[in-house]
PDB file of C-alpha atoms in Angstrom:
ATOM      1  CA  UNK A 266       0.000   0.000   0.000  1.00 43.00           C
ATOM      2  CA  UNK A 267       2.940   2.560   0.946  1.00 46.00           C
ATOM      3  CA  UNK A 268       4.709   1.676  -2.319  1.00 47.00           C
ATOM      4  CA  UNK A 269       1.445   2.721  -4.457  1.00 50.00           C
ATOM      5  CA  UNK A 270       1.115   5.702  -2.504  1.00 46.00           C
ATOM      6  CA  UNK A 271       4.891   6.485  -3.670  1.00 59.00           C
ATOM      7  CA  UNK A 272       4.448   6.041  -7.106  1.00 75.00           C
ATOM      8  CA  UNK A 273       0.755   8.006  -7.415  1.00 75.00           C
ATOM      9  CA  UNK A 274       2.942  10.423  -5.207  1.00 77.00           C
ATOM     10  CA  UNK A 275       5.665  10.760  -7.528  1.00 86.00           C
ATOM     11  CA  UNK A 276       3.904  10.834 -10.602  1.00 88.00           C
ATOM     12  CA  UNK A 277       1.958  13.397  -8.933  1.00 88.00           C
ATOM     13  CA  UNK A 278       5.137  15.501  -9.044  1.00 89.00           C
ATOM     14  CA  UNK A 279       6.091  14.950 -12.286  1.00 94.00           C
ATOM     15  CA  UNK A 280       2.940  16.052 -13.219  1.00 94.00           C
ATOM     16  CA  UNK A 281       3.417  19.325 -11.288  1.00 92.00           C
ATOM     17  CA  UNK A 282       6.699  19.601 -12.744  1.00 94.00           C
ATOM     18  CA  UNK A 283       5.508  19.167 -16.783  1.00 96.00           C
ATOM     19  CA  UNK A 284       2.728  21.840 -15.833  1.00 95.00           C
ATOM     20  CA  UNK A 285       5.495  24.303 -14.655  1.00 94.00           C
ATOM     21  CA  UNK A 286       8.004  23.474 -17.965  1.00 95.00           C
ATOM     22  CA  UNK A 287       4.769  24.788 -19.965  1.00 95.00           C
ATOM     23  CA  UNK A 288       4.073  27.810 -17.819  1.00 94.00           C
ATOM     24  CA  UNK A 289       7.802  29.108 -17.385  1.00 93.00           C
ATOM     25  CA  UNK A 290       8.794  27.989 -21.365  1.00 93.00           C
ATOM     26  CA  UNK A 291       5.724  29.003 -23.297  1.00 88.00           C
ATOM     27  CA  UNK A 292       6.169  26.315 -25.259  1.00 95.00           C
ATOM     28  CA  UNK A 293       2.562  25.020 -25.850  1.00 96.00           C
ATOM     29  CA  UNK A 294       3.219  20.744 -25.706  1.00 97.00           C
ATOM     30  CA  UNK A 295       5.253  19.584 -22.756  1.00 98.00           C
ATOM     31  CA  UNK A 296       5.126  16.354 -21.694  1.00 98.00           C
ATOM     32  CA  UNK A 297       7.653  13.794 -19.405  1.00 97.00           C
ATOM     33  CA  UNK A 298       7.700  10.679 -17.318  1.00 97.00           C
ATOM     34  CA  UNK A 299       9.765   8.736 -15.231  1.00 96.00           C
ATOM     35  CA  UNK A 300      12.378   5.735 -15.919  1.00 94.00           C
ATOM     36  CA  UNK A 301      11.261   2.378 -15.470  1.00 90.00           C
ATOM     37  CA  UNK A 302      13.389  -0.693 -16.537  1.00 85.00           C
ATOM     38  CA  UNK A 303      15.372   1.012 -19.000  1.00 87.00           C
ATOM     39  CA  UNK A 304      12.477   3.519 -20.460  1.00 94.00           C
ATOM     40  CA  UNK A 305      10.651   6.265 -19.488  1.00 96.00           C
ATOM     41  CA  UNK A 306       7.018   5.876 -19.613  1.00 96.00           C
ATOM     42  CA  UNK A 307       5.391   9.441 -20.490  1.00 97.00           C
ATOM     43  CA  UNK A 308       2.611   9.734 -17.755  1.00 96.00           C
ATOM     44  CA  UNK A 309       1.941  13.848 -17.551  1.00 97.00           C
ATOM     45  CA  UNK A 310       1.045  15.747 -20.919  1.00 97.00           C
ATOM     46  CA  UNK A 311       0.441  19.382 -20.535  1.00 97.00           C
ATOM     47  CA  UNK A 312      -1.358  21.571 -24.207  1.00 97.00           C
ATOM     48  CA  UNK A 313      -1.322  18.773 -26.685  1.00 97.00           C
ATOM     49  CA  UNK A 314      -4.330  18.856 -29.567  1.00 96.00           C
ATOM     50  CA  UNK A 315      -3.576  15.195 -30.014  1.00 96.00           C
ATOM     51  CA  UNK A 316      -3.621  12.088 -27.877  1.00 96.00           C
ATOM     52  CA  UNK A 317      -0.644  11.011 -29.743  1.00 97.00           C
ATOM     53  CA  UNK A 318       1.322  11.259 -26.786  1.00 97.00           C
ATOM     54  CA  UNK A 319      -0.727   9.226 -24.827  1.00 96.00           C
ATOM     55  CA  UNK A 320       1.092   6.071 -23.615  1.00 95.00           C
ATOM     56  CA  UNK A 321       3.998   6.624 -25.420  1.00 97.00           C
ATOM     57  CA  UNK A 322       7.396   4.298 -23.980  1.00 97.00           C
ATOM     58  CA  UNK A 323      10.526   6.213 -24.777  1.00 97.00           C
ATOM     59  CA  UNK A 324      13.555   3.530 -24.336  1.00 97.00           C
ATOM     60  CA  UNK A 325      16.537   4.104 -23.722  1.00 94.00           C
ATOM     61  CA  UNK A 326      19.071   5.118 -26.694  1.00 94.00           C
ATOM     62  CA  UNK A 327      15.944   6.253 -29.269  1.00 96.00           C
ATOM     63  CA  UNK A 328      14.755   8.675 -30.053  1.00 97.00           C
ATOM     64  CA  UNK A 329      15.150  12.432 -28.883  1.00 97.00           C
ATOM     65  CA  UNK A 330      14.708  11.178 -25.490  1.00 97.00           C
ATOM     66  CA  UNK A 331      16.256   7.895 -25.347  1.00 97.00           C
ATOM     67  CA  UNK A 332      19.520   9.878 -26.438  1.00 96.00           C
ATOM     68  CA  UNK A 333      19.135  12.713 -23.460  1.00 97.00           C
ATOM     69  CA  UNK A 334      18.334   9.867 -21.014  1.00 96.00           C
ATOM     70  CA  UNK A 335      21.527   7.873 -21.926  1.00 96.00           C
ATOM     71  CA  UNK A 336      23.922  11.003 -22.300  1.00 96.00           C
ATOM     72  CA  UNK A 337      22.555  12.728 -19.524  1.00 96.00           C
ATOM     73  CA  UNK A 338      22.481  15.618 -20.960  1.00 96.00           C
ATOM     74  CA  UNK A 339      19.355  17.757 -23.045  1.00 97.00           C
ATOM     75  CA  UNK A 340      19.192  16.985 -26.878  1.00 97.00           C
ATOM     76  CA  UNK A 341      17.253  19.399 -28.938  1.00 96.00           C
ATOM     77  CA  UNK A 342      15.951  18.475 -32.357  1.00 96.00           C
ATOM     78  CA  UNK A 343      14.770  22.423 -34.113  1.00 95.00           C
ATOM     79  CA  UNK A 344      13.652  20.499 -37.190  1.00 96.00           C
ATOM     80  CA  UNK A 345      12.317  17.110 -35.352  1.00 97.00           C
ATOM     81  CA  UNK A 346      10.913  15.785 -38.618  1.00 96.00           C
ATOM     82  CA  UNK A 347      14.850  15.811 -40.373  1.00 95.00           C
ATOM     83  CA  UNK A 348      16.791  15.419 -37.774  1.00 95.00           C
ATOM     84  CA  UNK A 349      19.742  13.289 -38.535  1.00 94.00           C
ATOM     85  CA  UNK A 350      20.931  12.824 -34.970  1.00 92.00           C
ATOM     86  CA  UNK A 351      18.520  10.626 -33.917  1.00 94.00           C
ATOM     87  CA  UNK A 352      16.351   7.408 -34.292  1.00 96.00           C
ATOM     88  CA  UNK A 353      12.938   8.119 -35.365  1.00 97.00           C
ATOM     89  CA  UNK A 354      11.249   5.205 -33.684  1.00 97.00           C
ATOM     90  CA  UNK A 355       8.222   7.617 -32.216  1.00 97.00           C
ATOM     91  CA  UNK A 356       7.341   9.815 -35.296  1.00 97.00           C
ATOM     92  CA  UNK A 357       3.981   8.556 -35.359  1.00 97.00           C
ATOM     93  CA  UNK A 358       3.140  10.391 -31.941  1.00 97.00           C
ATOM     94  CA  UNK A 359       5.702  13.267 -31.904  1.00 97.00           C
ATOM     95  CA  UNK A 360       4.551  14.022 -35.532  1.00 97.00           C
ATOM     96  CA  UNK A 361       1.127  13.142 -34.930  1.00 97.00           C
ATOM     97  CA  UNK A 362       0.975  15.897 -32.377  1.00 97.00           C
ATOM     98  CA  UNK A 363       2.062  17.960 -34.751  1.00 97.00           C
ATOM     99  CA  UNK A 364       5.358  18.698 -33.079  1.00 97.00           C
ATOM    100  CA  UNK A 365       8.614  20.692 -35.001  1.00 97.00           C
ATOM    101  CA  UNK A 366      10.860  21.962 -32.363  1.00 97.00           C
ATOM    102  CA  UNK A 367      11.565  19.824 -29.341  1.00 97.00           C
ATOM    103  CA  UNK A 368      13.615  19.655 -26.740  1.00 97.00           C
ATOM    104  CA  UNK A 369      14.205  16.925 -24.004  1.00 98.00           C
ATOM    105  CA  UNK A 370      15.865  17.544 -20.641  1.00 97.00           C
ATOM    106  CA  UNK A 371      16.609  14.691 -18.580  1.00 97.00           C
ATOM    107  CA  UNK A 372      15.974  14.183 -14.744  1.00 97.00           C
ATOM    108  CA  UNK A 373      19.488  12.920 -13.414  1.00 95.00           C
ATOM    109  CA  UNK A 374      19.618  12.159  -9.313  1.00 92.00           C
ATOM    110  CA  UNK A 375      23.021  11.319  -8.283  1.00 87.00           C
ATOM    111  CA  UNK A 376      24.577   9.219 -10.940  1.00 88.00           C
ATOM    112  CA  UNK A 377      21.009   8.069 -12.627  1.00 91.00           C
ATOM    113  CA  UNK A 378      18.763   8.851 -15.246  1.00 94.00           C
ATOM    114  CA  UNK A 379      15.111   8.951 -13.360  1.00 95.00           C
ATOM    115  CA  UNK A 380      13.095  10.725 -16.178  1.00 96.00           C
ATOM    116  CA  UNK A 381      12.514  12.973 -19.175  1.00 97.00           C
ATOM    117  CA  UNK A 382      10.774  16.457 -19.581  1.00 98.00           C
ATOM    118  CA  UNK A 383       9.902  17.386 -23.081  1.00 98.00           C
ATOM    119  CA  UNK A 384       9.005  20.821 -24.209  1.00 97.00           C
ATOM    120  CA  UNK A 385       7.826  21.624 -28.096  1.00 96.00           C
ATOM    121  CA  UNK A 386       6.481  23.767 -30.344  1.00 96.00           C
ATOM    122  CA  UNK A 387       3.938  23.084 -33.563  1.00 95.00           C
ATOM    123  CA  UNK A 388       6.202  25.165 -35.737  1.00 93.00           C
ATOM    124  CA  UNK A 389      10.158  26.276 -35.955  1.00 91.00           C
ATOM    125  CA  UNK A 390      11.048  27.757 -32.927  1.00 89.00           C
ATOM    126  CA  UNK A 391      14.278  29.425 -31.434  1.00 88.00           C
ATOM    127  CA  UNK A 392      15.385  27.838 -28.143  1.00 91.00           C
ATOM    128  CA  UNK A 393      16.960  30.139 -26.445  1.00 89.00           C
ATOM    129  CA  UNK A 394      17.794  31.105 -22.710  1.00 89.00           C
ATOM    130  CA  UNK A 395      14.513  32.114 -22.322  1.00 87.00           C
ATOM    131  CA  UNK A 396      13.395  28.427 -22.928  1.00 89.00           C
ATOM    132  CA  UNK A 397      16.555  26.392 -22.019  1.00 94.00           C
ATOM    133  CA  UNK A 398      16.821  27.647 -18.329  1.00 94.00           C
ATOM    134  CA  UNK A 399      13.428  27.635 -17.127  1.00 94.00           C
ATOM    135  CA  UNK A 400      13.215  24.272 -18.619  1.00 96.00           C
ATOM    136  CA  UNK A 401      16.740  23.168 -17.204  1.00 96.00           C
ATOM    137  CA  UNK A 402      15.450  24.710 -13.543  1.00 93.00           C
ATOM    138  CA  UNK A 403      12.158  22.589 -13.898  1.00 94.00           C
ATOM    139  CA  UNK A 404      14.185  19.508 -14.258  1.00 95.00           C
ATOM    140  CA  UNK A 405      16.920  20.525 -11.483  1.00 92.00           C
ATOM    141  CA  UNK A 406      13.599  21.181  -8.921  1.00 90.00           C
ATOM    142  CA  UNK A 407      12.244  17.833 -10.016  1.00 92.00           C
ATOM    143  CA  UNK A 408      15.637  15.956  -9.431  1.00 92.00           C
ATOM    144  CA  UNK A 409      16.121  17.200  -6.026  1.00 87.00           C
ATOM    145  CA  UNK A 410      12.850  16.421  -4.686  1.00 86.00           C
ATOM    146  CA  UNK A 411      13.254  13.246  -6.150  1.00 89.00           C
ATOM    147  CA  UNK A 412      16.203  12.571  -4.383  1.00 86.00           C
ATOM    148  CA  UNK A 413      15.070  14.003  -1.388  1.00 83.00           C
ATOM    149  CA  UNK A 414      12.421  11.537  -1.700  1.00 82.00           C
ATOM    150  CA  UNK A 415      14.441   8.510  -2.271  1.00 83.00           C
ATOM    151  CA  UNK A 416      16.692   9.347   0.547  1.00 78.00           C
ATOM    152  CA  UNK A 417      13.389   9.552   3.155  1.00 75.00           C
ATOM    153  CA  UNK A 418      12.536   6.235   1.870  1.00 76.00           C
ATOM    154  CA  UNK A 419      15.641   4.376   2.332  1.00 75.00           C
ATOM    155  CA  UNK A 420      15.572   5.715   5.771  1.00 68.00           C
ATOM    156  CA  UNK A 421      11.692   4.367   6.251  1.00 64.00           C
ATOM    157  CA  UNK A 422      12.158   1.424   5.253  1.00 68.00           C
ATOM    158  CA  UNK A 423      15.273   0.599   8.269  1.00 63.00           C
ATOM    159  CA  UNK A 424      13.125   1.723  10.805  1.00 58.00           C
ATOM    160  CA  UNK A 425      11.465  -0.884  11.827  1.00 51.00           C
ATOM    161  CA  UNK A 426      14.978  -3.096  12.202  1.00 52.00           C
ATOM    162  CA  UNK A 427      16.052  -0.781  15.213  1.00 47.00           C
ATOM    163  CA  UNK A 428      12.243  -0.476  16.193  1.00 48.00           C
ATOM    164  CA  UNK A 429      12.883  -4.176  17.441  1.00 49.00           C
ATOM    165  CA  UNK A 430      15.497  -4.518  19.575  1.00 45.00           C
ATOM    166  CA  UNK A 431      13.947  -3.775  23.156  1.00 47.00           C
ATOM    167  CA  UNK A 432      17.002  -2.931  24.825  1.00 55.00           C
ATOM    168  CA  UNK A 433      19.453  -0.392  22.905  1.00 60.00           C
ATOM    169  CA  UNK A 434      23.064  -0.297  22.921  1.00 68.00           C
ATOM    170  CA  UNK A 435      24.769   3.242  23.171  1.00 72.00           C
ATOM    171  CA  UNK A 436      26.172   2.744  20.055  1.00 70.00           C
ATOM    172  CA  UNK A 437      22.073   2.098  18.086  1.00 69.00           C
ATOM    173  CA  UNK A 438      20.960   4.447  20.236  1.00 73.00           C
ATOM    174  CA  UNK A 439      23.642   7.251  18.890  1.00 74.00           C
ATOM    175  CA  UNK A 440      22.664   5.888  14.902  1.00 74.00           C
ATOM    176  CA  UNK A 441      18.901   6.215  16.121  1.00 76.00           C
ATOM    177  CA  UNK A 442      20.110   9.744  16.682  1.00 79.00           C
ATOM    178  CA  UNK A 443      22.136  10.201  13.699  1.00 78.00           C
ATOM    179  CA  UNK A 444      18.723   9.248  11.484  1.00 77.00           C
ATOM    180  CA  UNK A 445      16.538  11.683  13.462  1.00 80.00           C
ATOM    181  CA  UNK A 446      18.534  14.832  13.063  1.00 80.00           C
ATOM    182  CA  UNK A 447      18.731  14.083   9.307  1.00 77.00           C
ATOM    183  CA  UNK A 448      15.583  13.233   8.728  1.00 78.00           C
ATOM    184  CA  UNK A 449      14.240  16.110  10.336  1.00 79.00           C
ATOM    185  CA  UNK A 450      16.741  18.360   7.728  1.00 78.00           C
ATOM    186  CA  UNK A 451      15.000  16.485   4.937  1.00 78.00           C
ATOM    187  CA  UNK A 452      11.585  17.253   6.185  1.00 76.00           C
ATOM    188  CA  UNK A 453      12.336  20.559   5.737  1.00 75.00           C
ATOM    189  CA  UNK A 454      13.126  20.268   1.817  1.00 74.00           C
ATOM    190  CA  UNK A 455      10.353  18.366   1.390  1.00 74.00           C
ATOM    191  CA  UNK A 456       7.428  20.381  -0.166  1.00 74.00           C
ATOM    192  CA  UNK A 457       5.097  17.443  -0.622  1.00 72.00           C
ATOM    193  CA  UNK A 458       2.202  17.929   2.827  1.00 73.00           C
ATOM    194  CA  UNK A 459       1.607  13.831   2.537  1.00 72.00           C
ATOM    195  CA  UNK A 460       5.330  12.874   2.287  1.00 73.00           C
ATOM    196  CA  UNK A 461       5.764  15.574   4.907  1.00 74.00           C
ATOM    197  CA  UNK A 462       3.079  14.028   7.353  1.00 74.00           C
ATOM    198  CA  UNK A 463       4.264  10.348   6.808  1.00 73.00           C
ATOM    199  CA  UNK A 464       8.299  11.928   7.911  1.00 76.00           C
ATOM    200  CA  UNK A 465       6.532  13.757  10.846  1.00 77.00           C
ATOM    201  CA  UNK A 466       4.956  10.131  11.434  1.00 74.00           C
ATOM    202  CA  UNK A 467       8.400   8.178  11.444  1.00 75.00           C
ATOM    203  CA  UNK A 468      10.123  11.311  13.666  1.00 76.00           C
ATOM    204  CA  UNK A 469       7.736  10.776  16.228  1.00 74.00           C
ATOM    205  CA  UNK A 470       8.256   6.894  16.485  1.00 73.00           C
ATOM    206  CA  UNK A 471      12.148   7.590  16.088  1.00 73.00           C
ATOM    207  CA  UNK A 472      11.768   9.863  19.299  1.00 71.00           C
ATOM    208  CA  UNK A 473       9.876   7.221  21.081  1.00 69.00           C
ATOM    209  CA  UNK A 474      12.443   4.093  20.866  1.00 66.00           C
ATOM    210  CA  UNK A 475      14.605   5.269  23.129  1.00 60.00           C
ATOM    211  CA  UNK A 476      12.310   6.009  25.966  1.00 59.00           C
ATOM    212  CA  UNK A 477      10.457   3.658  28.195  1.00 50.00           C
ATOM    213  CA  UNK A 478       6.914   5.684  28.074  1.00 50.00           C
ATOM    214  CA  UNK A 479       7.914   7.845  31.412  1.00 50.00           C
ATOM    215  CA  UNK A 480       7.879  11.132  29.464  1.00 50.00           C
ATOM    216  CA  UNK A 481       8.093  14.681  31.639  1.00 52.00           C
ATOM    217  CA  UNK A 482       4.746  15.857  31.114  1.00 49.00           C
ATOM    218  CA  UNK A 483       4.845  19.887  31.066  1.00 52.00           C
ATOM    219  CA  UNK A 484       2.719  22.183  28.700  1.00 43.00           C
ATOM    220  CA  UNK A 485       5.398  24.613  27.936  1.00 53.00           C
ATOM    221  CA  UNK A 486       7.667  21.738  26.538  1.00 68.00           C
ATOM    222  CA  UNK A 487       6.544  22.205  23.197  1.00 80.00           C
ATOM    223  CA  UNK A 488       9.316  23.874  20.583  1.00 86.00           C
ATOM    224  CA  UNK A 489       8.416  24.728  17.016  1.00 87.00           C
ATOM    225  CA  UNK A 490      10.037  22.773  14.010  1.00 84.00           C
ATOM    226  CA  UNK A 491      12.634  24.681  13.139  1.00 87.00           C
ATOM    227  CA  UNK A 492      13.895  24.998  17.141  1.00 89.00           C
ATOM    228  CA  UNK A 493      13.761  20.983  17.279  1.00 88.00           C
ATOM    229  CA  UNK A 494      15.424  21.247  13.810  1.00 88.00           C
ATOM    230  CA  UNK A 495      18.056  22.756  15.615  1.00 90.00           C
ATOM    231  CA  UNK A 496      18.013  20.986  18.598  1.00 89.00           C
ATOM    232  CA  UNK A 497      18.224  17.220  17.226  1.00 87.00           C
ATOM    233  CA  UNK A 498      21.482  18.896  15.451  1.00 88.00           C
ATOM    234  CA  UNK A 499      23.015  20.309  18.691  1.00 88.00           C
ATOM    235  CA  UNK A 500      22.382  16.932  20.065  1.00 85.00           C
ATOM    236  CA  UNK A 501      24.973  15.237  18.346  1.00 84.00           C
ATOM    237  CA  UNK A 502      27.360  17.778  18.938  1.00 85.00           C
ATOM    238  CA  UNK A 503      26.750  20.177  15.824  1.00 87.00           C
ATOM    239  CA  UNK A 504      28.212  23.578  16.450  1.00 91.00           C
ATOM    240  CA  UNK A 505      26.201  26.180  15.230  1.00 91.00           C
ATOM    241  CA  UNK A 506      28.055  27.413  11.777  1.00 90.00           C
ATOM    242  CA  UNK A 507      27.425  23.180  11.301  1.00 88.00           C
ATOM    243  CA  UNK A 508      23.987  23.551  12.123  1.00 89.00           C
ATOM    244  CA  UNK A 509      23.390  26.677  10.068  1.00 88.00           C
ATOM    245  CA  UNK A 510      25.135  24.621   7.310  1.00 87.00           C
ATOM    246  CA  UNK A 511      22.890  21.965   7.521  1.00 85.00           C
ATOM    247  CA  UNK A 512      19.983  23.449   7.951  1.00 85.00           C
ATOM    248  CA  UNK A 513      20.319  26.278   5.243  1.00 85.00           C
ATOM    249  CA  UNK A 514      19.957  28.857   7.687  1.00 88.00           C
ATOM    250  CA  UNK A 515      21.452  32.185   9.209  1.00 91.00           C
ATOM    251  CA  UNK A 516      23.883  31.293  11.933  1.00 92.00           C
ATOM    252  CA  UNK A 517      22.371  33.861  14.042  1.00 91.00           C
ATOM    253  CA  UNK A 518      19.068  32.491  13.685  1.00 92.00           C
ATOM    254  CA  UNK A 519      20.528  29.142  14.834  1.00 91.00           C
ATOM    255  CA  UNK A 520      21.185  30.984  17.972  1.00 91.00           C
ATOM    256  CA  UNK A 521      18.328  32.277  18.170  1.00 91.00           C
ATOM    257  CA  UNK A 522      16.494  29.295  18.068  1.00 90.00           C
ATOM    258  CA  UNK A 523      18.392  27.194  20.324  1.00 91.00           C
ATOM    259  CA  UNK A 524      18.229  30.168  22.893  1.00 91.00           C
ATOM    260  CA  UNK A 525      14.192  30.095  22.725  1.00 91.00           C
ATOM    261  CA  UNK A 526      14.287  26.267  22.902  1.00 90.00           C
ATOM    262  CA  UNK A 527      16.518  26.794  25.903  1.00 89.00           C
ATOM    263  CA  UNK A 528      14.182  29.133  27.261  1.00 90.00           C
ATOM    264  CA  UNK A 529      10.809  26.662  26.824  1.00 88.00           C
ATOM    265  CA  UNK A 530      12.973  24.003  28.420  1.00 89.00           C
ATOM    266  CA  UNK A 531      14.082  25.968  31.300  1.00 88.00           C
ATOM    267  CA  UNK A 532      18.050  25.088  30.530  1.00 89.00           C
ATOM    268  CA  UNK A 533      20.676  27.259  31.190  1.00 88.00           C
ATOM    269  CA  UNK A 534      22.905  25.686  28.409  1.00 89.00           C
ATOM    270  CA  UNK A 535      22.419  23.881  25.339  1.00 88.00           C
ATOM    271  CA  UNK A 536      23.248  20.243  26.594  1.00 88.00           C
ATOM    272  CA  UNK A 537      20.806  21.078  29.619  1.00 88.00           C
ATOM    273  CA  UNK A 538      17.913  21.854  27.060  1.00 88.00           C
ATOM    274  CA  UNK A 539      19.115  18.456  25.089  1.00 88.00           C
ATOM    275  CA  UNK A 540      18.775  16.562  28.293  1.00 86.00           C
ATOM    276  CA  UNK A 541      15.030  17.748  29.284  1.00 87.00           C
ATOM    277  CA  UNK A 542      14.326  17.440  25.624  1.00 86.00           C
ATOM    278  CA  UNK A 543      14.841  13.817  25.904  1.00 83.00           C
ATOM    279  CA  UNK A 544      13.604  13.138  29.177  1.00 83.00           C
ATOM    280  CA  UNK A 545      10.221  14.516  27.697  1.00 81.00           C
ATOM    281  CA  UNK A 546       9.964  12.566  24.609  1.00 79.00           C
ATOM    282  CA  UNK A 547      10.776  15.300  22.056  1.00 83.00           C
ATOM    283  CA  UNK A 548      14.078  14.266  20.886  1.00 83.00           C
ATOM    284  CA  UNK A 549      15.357  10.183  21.021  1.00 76.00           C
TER     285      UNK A 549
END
């Protein structure tokens, strides 16, 4: 059930992304779609007159796209029709849409291809900077959360290993740590609300394997995000140019943060406030 609600989620944001190419590029057809076993399998069309597009397989070394997925790298084609560079194994839906000028920008997290974005026009039409970056950005955004995503998931999915030891050793207990800090960084990247409530989910049961259940009970004990953000950094020893560093954030505002969180916690010093943070269930 959690893997279909990754993949509706993630076509979701490819969608979001192909609807963004069209805006920012005026280019009236954009389309894309994420890799799967060695092709990308267009999912998200955005403008088309057509449903040429529809269902269309790009694989991996044809066509415009096959090319930009293998090279990593965009591939335009001005004159699609006569291009020379390229196999024409999908002319019958990239013609049938009536397509001339198009250009392909691949998705590339880490050191892999994950998808396409197309962009076209009906007739002959410059590509310029005022199409190449926005579409180039659009791909970049989609990339990141993408690995953002992946990252979150790999984390997920060890959970439940450390979830069932009952009685931690320091050196777990430090990992369990390790995970929650970063996790909560990723959270804040994340711009997806249900990936962003299922991380808030796994941060809370993170917090709660190191504890027996005998949590300090005190209505003031409650710190915003970004001061447990901060916090679960200072907890493993961060100083605060490392926190600000990994957190994207002013290092002044670091300190100002861990000086409120100090203040709701009624700790004179930051390893004080990490200590009743614990002891009341907020950080593992």
């Amino acid at each position: 059930m959690a893997r279909r609600a990754d993949t509706a989620s993630d076509l979701s944001l490819v969608h979001g992304a192909v609807t963004e190419l069209a805006r920012r590029t005026r280019f009236p057809v954009a389309f894309g779609g994420l890799e799967e076993g060695d092709a990308v399998h267009i999912t998200s069309i955005v403008g088309a007159r057509t449903r040429s597009l529809e269902g269309l397989v790009v694989h991996a070394t044809r066509g415009l796209g096959g090319r930009a997925l293998v090279e990593k790298r965009p591939r335009l084609a001005l004159d699609y029709r006569s291009s020379r560079s390229i196999t024409h194994d999908y002319d019958r839906a990239v013609l049938g849409e009536g397509i001339t000028t198009l250009l392909a920008v691949p998705v590339v997290v880490g050191a892999r291809a994950r998808g396409i974005v197309y962009c076209g026009s009906w007739s002959a039409a410059p590509v310029g900077d005022g199409v190449a970056r926005p579409a180039f950005a659009v791909a970049e955004a989609l990339s990141t959360e993408l690995r953002v995503r992946e990252e979150v998931r790999r984390r997920l999915a060890a959970v439940p290993h450390a979830a069932e030891a009952s009685a931690m050793a320091p050196a777990a207990r430090e990992a369990l740590r390790e995970s929650y800090a970063e996790l909560r960084s990723i959270a804040a990247a994340v711009e997806d609300d249900t990936l962003r409530d299922r991380l808030a989910a796994i941060e809370r049961r993170l917090a709660a394997l190191s504890h027996d259940g005998r949590h300090e009970q005190d209505a003031d004990m409650r710190l915003s995000p970004r001061e447990t953000d901060v916090l679960a950094c200072a907890a493993l020893g961060a100083t605060n140019a490392e926190i600000a560093a990994q957190l994207d954030l002013r290092e002044g505002t670091v300190k100002s943060y861990l000086q409120s969180a100090m203040a709701k916690l009624d700790a004179s010093t930051r390893h004080a406030a990490v200590a009743r943070a614990r002891r009341a269930g907020i950080l593992p």
